[in-house]
Coordinates of C-alpha atoms and ligand atoms in Angstrom, one line a residue:
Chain A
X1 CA 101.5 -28.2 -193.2
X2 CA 98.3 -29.0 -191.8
X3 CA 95.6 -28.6 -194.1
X4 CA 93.6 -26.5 -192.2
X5 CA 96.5 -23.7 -192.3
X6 CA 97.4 -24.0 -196.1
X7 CA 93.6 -23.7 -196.1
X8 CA 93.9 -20.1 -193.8
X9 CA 96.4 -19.0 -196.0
X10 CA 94.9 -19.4 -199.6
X11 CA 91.6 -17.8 -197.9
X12 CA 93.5 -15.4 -196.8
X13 CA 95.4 -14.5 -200.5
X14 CA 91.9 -14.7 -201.9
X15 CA 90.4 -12.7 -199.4
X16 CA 93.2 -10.0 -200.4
X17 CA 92.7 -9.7 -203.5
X18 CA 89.2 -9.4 -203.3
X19 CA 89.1 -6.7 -200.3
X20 CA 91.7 -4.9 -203.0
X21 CA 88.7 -4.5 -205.5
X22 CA 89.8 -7.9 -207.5
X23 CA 86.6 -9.6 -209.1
X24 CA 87.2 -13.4 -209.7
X25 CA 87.0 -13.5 -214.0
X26 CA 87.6 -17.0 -214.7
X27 CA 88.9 -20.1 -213.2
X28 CA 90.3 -23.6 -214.8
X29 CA 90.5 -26.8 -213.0
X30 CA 93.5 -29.1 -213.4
X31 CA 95.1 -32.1 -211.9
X32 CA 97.1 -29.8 -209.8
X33 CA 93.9 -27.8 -208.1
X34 CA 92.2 -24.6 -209.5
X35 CA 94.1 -21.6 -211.2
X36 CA 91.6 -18.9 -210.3
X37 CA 91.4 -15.2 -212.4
X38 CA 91.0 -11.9 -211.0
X39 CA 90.9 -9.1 -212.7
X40 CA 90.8 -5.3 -211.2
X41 CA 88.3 -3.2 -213.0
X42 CA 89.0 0.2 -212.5
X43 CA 86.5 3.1 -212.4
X44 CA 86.0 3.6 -216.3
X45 CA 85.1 -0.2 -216.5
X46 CA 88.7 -1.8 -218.0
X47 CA 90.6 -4.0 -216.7
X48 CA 94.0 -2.9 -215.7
X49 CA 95.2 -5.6 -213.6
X50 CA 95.1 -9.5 -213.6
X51 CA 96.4 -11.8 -211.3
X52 CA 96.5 -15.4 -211.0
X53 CA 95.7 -17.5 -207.6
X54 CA 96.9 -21.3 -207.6
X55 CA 94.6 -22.5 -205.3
X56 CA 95.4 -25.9 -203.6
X57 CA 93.4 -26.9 -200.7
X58 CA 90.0 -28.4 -201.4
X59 CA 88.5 -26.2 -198.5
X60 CA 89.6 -23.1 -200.3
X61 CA 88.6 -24.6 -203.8
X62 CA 85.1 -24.6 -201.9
X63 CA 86.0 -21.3 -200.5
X64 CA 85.7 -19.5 -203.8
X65 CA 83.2 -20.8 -205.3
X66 CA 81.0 -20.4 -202.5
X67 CA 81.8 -16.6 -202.9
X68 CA 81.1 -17.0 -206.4
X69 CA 77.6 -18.9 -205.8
X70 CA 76.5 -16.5 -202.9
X71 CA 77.1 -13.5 -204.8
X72 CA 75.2 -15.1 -207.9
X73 CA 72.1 -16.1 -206.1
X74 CA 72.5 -12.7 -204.5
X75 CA 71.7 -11.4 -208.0
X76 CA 69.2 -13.9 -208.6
Chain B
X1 CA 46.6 -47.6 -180.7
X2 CA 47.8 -46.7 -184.3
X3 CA 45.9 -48.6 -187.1
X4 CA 48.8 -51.0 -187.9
X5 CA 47.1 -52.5 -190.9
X6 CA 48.5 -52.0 -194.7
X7 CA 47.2 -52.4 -198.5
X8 CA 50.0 -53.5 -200.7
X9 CA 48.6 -53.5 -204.3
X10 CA 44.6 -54.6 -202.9
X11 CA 46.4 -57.0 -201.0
X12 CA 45.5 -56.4 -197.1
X13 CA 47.0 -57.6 -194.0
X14 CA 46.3 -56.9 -190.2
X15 CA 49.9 -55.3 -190.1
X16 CA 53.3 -55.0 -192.2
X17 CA 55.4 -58.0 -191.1
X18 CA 55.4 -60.7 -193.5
X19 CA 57.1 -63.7 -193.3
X20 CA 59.2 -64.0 -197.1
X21 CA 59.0 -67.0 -198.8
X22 CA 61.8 -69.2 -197.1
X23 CA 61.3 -72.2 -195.2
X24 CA 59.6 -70.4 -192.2
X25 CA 56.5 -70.7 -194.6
X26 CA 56.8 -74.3 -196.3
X27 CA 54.0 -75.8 -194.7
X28 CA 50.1 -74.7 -193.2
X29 CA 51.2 -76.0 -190.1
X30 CA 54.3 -73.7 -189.9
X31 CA 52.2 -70.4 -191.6
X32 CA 49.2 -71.3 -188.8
X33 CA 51.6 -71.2 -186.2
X34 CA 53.1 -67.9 -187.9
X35 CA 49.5 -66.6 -187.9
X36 CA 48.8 -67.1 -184.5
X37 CA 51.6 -65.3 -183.1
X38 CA 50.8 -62.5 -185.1
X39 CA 52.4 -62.1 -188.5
X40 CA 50.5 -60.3 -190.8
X41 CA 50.9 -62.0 -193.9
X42 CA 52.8 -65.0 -195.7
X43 CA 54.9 -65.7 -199.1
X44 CA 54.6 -69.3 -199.0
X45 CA 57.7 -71.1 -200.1
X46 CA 58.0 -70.6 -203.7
X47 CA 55.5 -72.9 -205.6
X48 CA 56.8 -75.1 -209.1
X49 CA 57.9 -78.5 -210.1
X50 CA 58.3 -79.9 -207.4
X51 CA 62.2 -80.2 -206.8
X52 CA 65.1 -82.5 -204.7
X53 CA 67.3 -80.6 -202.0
X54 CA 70.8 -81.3 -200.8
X55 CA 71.1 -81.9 -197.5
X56 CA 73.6 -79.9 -195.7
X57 CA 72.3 -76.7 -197.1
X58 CA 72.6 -73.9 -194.6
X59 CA 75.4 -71.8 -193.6
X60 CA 76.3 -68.7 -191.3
X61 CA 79.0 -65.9 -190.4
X62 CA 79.4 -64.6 -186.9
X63 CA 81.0 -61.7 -185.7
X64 CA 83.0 -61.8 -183.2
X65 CA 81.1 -64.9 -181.5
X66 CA 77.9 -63.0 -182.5
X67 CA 75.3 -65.1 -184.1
X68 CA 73.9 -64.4 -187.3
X69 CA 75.2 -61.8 -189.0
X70 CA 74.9 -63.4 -192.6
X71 CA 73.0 -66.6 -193.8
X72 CA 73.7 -68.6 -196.2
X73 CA 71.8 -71.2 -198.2
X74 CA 71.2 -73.5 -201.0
X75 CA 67.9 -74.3 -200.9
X76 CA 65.7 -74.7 -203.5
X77 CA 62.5 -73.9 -204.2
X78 CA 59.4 -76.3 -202.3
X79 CA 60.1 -80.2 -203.1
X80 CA 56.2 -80.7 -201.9
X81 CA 53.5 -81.6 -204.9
X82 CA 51.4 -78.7 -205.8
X83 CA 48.3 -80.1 -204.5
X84 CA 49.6 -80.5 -200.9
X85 CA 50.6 -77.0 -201.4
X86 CA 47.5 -75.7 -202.2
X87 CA 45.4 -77.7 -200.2
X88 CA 47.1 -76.7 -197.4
X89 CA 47.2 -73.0 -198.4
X90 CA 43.1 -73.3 -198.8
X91 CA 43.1 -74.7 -195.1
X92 CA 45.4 -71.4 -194.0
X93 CA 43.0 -69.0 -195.8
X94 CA 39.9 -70.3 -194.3
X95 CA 41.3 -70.3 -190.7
X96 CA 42.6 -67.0 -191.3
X97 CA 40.9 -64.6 -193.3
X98 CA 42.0 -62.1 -193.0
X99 CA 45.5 -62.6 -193.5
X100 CA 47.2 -62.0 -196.2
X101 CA 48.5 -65.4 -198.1
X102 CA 50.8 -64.6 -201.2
X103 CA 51.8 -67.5 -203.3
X104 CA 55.6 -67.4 -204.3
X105 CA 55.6 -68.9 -208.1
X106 CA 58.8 -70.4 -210.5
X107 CA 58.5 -72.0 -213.7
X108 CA 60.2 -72.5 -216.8
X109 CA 60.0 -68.7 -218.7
X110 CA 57.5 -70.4 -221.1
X111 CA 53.8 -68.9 -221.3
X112 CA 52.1 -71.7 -221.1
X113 CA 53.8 -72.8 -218.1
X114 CA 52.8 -69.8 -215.9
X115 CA 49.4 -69.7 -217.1
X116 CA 48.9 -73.3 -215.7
X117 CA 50.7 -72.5 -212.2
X118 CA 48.8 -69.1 -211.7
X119 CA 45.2 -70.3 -212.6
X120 CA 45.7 -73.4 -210.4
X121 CA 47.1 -71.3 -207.6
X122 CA 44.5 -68.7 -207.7
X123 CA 41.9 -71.5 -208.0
X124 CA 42.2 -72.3 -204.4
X125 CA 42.2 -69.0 -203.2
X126 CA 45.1 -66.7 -202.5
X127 CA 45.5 -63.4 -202.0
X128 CA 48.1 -62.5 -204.5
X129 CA 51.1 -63.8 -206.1
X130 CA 54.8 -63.1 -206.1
X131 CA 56.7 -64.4 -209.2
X132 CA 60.4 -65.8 -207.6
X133 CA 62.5 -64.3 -210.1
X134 CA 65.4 -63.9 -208.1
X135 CA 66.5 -67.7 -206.4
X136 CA 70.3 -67.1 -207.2
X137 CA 71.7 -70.9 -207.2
X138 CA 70.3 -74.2 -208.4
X139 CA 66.9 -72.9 -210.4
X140 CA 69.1 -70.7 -211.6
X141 CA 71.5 -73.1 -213.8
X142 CA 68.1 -74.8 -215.3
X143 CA 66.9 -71.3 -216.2
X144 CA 64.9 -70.1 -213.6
X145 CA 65.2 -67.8 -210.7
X146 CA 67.9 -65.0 -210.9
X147 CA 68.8 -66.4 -214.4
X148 CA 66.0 -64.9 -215.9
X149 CA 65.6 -62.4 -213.1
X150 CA 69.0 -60.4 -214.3
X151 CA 67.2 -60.2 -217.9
X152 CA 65.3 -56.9 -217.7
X153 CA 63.5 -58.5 -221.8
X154 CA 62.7 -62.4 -219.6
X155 CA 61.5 -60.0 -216.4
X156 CA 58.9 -58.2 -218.7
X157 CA 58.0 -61.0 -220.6
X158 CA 57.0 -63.6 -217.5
X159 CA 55.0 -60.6 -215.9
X160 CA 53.1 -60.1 -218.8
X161 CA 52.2 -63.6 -219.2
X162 CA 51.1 -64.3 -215.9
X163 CA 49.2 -60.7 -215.8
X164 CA 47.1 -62.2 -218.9
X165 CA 45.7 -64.2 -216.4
X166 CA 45.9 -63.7 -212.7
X167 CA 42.9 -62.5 -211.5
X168 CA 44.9 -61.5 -208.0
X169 CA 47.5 -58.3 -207.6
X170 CA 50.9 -59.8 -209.2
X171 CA 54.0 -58.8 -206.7
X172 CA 57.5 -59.3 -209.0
X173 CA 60.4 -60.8 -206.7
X174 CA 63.6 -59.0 -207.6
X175 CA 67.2 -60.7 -207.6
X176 CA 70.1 -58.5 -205.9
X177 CA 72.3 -60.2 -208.2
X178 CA 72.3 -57.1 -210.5
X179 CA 74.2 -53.9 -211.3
X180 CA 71.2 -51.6 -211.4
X181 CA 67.9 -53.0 -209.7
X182 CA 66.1 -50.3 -211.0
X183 CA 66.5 -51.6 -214.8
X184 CA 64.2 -55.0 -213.4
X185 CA 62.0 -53.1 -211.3
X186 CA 60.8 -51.1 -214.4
X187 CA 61.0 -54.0 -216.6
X188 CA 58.2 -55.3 -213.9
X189 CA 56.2 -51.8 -214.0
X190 CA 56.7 -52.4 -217.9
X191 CA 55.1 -55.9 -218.1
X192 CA 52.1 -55.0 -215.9
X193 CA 53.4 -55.5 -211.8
X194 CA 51.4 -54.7 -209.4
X195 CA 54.1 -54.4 -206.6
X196 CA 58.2 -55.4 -206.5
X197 CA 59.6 -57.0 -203.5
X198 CA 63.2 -56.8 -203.0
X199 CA 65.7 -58.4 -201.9
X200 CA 66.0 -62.1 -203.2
X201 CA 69.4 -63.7 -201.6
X202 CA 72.6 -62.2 -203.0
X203 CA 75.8 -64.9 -204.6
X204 CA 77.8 -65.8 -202.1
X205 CA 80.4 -68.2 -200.4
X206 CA 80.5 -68.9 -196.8
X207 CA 83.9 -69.6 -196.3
X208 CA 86.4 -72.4 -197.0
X209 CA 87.5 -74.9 -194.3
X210 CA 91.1 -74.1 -193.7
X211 CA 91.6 -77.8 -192.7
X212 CA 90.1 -79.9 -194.8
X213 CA 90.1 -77.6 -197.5
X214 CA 86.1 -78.1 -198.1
X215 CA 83.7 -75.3 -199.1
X216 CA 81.0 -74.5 -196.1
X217 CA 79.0 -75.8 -196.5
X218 CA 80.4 -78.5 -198.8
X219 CA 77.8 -81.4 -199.7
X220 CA 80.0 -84.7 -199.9
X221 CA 83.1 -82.8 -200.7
X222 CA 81.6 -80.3 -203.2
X223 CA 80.2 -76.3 -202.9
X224 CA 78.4 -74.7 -205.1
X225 CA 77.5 -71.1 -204.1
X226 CA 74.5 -69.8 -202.1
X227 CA 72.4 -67.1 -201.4
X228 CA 73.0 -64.3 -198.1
X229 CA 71.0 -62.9 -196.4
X230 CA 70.0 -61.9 -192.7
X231 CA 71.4 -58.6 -190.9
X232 CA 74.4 -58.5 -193.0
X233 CA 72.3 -57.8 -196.4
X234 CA 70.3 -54.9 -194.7
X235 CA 72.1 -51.8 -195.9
X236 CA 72.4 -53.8 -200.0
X237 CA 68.6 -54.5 -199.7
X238 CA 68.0 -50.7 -198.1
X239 CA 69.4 -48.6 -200.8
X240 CA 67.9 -51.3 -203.1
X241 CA 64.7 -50.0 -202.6
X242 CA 65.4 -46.8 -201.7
X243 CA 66.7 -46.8 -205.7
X244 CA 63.1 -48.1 -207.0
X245 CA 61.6 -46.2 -204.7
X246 CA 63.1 -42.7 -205.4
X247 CA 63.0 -44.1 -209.8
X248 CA 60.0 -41.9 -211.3
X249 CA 58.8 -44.4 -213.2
X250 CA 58.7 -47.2 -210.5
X251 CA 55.3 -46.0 -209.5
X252 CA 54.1 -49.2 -208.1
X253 CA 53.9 -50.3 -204.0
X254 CA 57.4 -52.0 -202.6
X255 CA 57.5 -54.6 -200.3
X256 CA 60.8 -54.8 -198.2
X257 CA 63.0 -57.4 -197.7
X258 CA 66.6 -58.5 -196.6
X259 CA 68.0 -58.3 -193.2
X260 CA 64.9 -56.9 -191.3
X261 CA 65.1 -58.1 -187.5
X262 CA 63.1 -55.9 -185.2
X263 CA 60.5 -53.3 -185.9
X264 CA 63.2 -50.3 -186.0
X265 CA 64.2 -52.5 -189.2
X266 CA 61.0 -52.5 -190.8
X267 CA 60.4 -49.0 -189.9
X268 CA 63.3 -48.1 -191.8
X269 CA 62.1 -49.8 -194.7
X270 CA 58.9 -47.9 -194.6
X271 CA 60.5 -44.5 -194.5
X272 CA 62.4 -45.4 -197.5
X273 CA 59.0 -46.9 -199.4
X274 CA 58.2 -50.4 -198.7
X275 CA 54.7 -50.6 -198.2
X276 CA 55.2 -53.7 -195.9
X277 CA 58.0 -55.9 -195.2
X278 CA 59.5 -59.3 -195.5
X279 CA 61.5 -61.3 -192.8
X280 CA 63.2 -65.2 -193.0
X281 CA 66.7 -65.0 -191.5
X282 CA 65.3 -63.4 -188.2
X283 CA 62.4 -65.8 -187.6
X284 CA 65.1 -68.6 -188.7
X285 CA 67.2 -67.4 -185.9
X286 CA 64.7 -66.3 -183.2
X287 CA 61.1 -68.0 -183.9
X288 CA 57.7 -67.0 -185.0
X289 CA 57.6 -64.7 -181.3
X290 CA 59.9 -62.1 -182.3
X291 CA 56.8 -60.5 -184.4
X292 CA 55.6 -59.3 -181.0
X293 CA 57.8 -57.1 -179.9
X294 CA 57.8 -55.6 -184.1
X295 CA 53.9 -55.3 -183.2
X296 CA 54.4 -53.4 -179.9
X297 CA 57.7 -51.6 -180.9
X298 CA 55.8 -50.0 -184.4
X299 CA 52.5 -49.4 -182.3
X300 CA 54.7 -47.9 -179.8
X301 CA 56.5 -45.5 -182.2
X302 CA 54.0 -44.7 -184.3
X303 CA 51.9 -43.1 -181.2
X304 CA 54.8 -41.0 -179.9
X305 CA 55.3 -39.7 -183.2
X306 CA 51.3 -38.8 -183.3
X307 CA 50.6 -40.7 -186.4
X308 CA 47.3 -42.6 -186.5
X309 CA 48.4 -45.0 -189.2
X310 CA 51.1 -47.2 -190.0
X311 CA 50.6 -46.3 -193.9
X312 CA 51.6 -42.8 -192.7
X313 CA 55.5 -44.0 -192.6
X314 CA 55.4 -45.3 -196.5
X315 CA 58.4 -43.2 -198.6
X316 CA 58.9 -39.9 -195.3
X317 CA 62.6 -40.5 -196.3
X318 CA 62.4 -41.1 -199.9
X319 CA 63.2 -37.2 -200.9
X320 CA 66.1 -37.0 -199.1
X321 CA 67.4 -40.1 -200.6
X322 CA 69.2 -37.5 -203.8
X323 CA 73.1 -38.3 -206.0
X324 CA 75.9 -37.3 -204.5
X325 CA 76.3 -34.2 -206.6
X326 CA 72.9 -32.7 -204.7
X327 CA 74.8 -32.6 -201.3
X328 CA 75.7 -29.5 -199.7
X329 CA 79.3 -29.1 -199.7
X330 CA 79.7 -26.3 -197.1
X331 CA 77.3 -28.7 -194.4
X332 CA 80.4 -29.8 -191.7
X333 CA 80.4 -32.1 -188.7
X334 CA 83.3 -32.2 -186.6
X335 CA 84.4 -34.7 -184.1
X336 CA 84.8 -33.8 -180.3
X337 CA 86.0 -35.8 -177.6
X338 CA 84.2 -35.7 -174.2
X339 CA 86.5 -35.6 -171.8
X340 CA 84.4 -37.3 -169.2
X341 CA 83.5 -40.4 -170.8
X342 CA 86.4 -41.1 -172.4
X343 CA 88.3 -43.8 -171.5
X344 CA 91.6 -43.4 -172.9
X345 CA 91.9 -46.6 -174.8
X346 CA 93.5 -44.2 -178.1
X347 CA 91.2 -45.8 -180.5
X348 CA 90.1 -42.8 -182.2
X349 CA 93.5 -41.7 -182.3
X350 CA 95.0 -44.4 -183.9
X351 CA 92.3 -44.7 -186.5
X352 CA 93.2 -41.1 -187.1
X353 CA 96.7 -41.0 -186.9
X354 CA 97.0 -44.0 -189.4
X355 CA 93.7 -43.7 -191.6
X356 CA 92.1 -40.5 -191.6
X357 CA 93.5 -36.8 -191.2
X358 CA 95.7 -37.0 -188.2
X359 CA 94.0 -34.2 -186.6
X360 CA 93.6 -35.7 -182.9
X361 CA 96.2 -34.5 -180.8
X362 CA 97.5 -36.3 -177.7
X363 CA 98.1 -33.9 -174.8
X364 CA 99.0 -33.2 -171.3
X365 CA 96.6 -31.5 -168.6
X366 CA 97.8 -29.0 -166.0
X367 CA 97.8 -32.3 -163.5
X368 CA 100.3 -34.2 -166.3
X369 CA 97.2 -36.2 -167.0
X370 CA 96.9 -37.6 -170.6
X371 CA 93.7 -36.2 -172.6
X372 CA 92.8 -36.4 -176.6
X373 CA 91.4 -33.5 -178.5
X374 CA 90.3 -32.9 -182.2
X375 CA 91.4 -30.2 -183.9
X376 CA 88.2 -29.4 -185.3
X377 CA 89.3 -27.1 -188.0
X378 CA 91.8 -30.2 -189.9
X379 CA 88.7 -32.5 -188.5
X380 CA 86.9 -33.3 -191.9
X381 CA 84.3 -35.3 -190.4
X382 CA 84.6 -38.8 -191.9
X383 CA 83.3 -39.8 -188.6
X384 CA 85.7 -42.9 -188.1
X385 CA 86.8 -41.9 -184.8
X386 CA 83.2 -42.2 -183.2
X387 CA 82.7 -45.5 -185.0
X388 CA 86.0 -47.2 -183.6
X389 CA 85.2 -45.7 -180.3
X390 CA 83.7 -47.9 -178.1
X391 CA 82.1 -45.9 -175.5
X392 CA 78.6 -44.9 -176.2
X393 CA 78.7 -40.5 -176.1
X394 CA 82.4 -40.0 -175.5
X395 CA 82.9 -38.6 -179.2
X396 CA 80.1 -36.9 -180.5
X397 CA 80.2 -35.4 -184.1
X398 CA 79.0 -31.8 -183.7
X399 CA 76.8 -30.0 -186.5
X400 CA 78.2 -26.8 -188.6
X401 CA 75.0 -25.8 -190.5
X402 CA 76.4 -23.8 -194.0
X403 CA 75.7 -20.3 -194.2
X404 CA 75.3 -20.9 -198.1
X405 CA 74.6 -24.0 -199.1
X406 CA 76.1 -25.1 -202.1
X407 CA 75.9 -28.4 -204.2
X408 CA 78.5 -30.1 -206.2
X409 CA 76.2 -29.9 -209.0
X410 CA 75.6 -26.2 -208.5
X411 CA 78.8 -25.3 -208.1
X412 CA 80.1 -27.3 -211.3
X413 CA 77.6 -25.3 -213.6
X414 CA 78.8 -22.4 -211.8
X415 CA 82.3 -23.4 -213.2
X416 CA 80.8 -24.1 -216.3
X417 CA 79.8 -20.3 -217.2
X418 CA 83.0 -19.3 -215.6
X419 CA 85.9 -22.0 -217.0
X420 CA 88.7 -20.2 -219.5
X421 CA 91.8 -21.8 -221.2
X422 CA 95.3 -21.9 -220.4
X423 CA 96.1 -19.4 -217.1
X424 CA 98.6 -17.1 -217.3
X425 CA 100.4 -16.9 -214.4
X426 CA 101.2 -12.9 -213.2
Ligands
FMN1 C1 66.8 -71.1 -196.6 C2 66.2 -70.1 -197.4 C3 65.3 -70.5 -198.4 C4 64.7 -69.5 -199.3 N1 63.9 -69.9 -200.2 C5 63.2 -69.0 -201.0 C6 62.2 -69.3 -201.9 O1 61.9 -70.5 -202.0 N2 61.6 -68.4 -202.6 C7 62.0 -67.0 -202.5 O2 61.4 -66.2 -203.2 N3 62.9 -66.7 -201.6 C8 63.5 -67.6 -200.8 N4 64.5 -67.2 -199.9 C9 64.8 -65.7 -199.8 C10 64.0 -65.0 -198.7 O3 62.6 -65.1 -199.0 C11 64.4 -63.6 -198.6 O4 64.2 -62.9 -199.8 C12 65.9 -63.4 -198.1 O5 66.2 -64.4 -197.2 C13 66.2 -62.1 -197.5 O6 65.5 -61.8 -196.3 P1 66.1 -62.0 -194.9 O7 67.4 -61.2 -194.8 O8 65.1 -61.6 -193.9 O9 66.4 -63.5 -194.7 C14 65.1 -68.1 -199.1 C15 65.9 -67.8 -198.0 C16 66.5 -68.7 -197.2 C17 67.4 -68.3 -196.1
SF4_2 S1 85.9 -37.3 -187.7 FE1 87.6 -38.3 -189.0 S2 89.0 -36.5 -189.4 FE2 87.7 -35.9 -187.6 S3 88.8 -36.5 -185.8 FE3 87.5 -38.2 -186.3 S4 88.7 -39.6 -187.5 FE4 89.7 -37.6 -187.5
SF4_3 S1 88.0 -44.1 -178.8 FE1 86.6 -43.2 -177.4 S2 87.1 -43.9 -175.4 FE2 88.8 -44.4 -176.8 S3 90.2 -42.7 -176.5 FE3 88.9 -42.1 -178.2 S4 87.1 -41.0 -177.3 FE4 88.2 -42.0 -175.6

């Protein structure tokens, strides 16, 4: 696959999960790419649902964390 | 006209182009000459016992049938008697005033010894002097030179000795020959420099005869190895300064030197903090005349870019000289082929293909006519397509500004607060 689509489609499973209400909770870098944590907070502030993303591409590594930094100097 | 003239240190000159301390300034007869074309200033070839050359001492690459792109030598340091030296040097300075005349020093890292050289150099008059820390063969093995140029302790030491007595501004001559430059350079700030110039010549071997089996140059038989410099050393000597210049505590003026040819050279060298520059290989090659055009070229420059001084150039580039960890990540170029200046000779496309991210495609027009095109979303912009190419605009690597900029450092402490343990897979 060319990188640009496995790219598109790790974007696209972020993007997902995120649009679903999924907040990014913790990530950890490995030799095989970044295992990225979302959790789904529902309205009375738990978390009810995690999922894990095995993200690959170092486009989409970027990907996230640039959602990650935007938001935080958002808040800043 | 833009006021060309500089101050290294106190030491002033009618404009930045000095001629290093090299053979181009052995003699008052060859520094006059220098003079009168227009050089600014002069290192004289490095002053100290008085030493025996080899003959058969210079050597040079080409590129393909280009001459020079490296030059190699084994030279040592002047094999004239002080007292010619000087008396020749006090003939220079009177003729020419107002030039700047740096005396290039080596001796023996003993105190006593550079006391006695610098009080009977600036006895006849100089402007400043430049201690030749950084001759990489020959002085070298007895001591000298690089050998006690790579010691950051010997660097510190020599300064301080001759800064008890010099009277003049003291410029410490660096040696390339050195994992981190910067841990000299401060040694120099430490022992009391007025001013670092950098590059000395960097180890080297020209080649091996494939025949006769002989080093070149080989001196009866024999090699030993030299020192390169010229056009090749540029981009070492560059980031060599551009390292002591960006250091906060290398606070002291540079002067530039290794591989400048032409005044686009030297301007470079200024952006990136020399105060002035050096040149050898490039008067070597082309004569005492080339200083010319580096007068009318800077001139030139300087008054379409509406500054009224050469000095206004020093360190401009220095800030965005930064580690690799304070570039933005999400800043993108991507390649794109221009359809009407390429000539179809598939050298980006095989550099590609084999070496980069195979993201040039080969197709067919509506008129079965063979085109390239990238595929600018796999393109990651290495730019080796537009370097292989050899037709001036037919790739041009297209800007993608980053909506968020974001560091490697940033986005590592970002990672930091947000790292956990083992994932558990949903
Ligand atoms: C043949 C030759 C002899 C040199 N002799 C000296 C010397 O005596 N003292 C010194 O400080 N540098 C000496 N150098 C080094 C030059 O001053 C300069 O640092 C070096 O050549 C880099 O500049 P370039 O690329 O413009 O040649 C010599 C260089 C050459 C080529
Ligand atoms: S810039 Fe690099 S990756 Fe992009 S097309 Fe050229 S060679 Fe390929
Ligand atoms: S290297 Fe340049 S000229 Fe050759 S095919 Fe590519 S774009 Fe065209």
């Amino acid at each position: 696959m060319h990188e640009h689509q496995l790219f598109m489609k790790e974007k696209e499973s972020i993007d997902d999960l995120v649009d679903q209400g999924y907040k990014i909770i913790g990530i950890k870098e490995d030799l095989s790419g970044a295992h990225v944590h979302f959790d789904y907070i529902d309205h009375d502030n738990r978390s009810v649902k995690t999922k894990v993303l095995h993200v690959l591409s170092a486009d989409a590594r970027k990907y996230f964390t640039t959602l990650l930094f935007a938001k935080e100097k958002r808040f800043n | 006209m833009a006021d060309l003239s500089v101050n290294l240190a106190g030491i002033k000159s009618p404009n930045p182009f000095w001629l290093a301390s090299a053979p181009p300034t052995n003699s008052g007869y060859q520094v006059q000459r220098a003079f009168e074309a227009g050089w600014g200033g002069a290192v004289w070839k490095t002053l100290g016992d008085p030493v025996i050359n080899v003959s058969s001492r210079f050597s040079a690459s080409t590129f393909n049938g280009q001459k020079v792109a490296g030059f190699n030598n084994i030279e040592l340091i002047t094999d004239r008697p002080l007292e010619v030296n000087l008396e020749e040097i006090y003939e220079t300075k009177k003729k020419f005033p107002n030039h700047a005349i740096v005396a290039s020093l080596m001796v023996e890292p003993k105190q006593e010894k550079w006391h006695e050289i610098v009080k009977k150099v600036e006895a006849i008059g100089v402007d400043g002097l430049e201690l030749n820390f950084g001759c990489p063969h020959g002085m070298a093995e007895r001591g000298m030179g690089s050998a006690s140029g790579q010691v950051p302790e010997l660097v510190e030491k020599q300064t301080y000795w001759v800064k008890e007595v010099a009277e003049t501004p003291v410029i410490v001559k660096l040696t390339p020959n050195i994992t981190d430059v910067t841990a000299t350079a401060y040694a120099a700030v430490q022992g009391g420099a007025d001013s670092i110039s950098l590059i000395n010549t960097i180890n080297s071997l020209m080649g091996v005869d494939i025949h006769s089996w002989n080093t070149i140059p080989h001196v009866s038989g024999k090699g030993t190895h030299g020192g390169y410099c010229g056009p090749a050393v540029k981009p070492i000597a560059l980031n060599m300064v551009a390292e002591c210049a960006r250091h906060p505590e290398i606070n002291i003026p540079i002067s530039g030197i290794g591989g400048i040819s032409n005044w686009q050279d030297a301007v470079e060298f200024m952006l990136m903090g020399s105060t002035n520059v050096q040149v050898c290989t490039a008067a070597m090659h082309h004569g005492f005349r080339i200083v010319e055009d580096m007068i009318d070229g800077l001139n030139n420059y300087l008054d379409e870019k509406g500054l009224a001084r050469a000095m206004d150039l020093i360190g401009q580039t220095v800030s965005k000289y930064q580690n690799w960890g304070d570039l933005d990540l999400n800043y993108k170029v991507a390649a794109r082929i221009n359809p009407e200046k390429c000539i179809n000779c598939n050298k980006c496309y095989i550099s590609c293909e084999d070496t980069s991210h195979q993201c040039i495609d080969r197709l067919i027009d509506a008129n079965g006519k063979s085109y390239l095109k990238v595929r600018e979303d796999d393109c990651v912009g290495c730019n080796l397509c537009s370097i292989v190419c050899p037709v001036d605009g037919a790739i041009d690597m297209i800007e993608y500004p980053s909506e968020v900029a974001m560091t490697w450092n940033e986005r590592q402490s970002l990672l930091g607060k947000m790292t956990i343990g083992e994932e558990t897979v949903s």
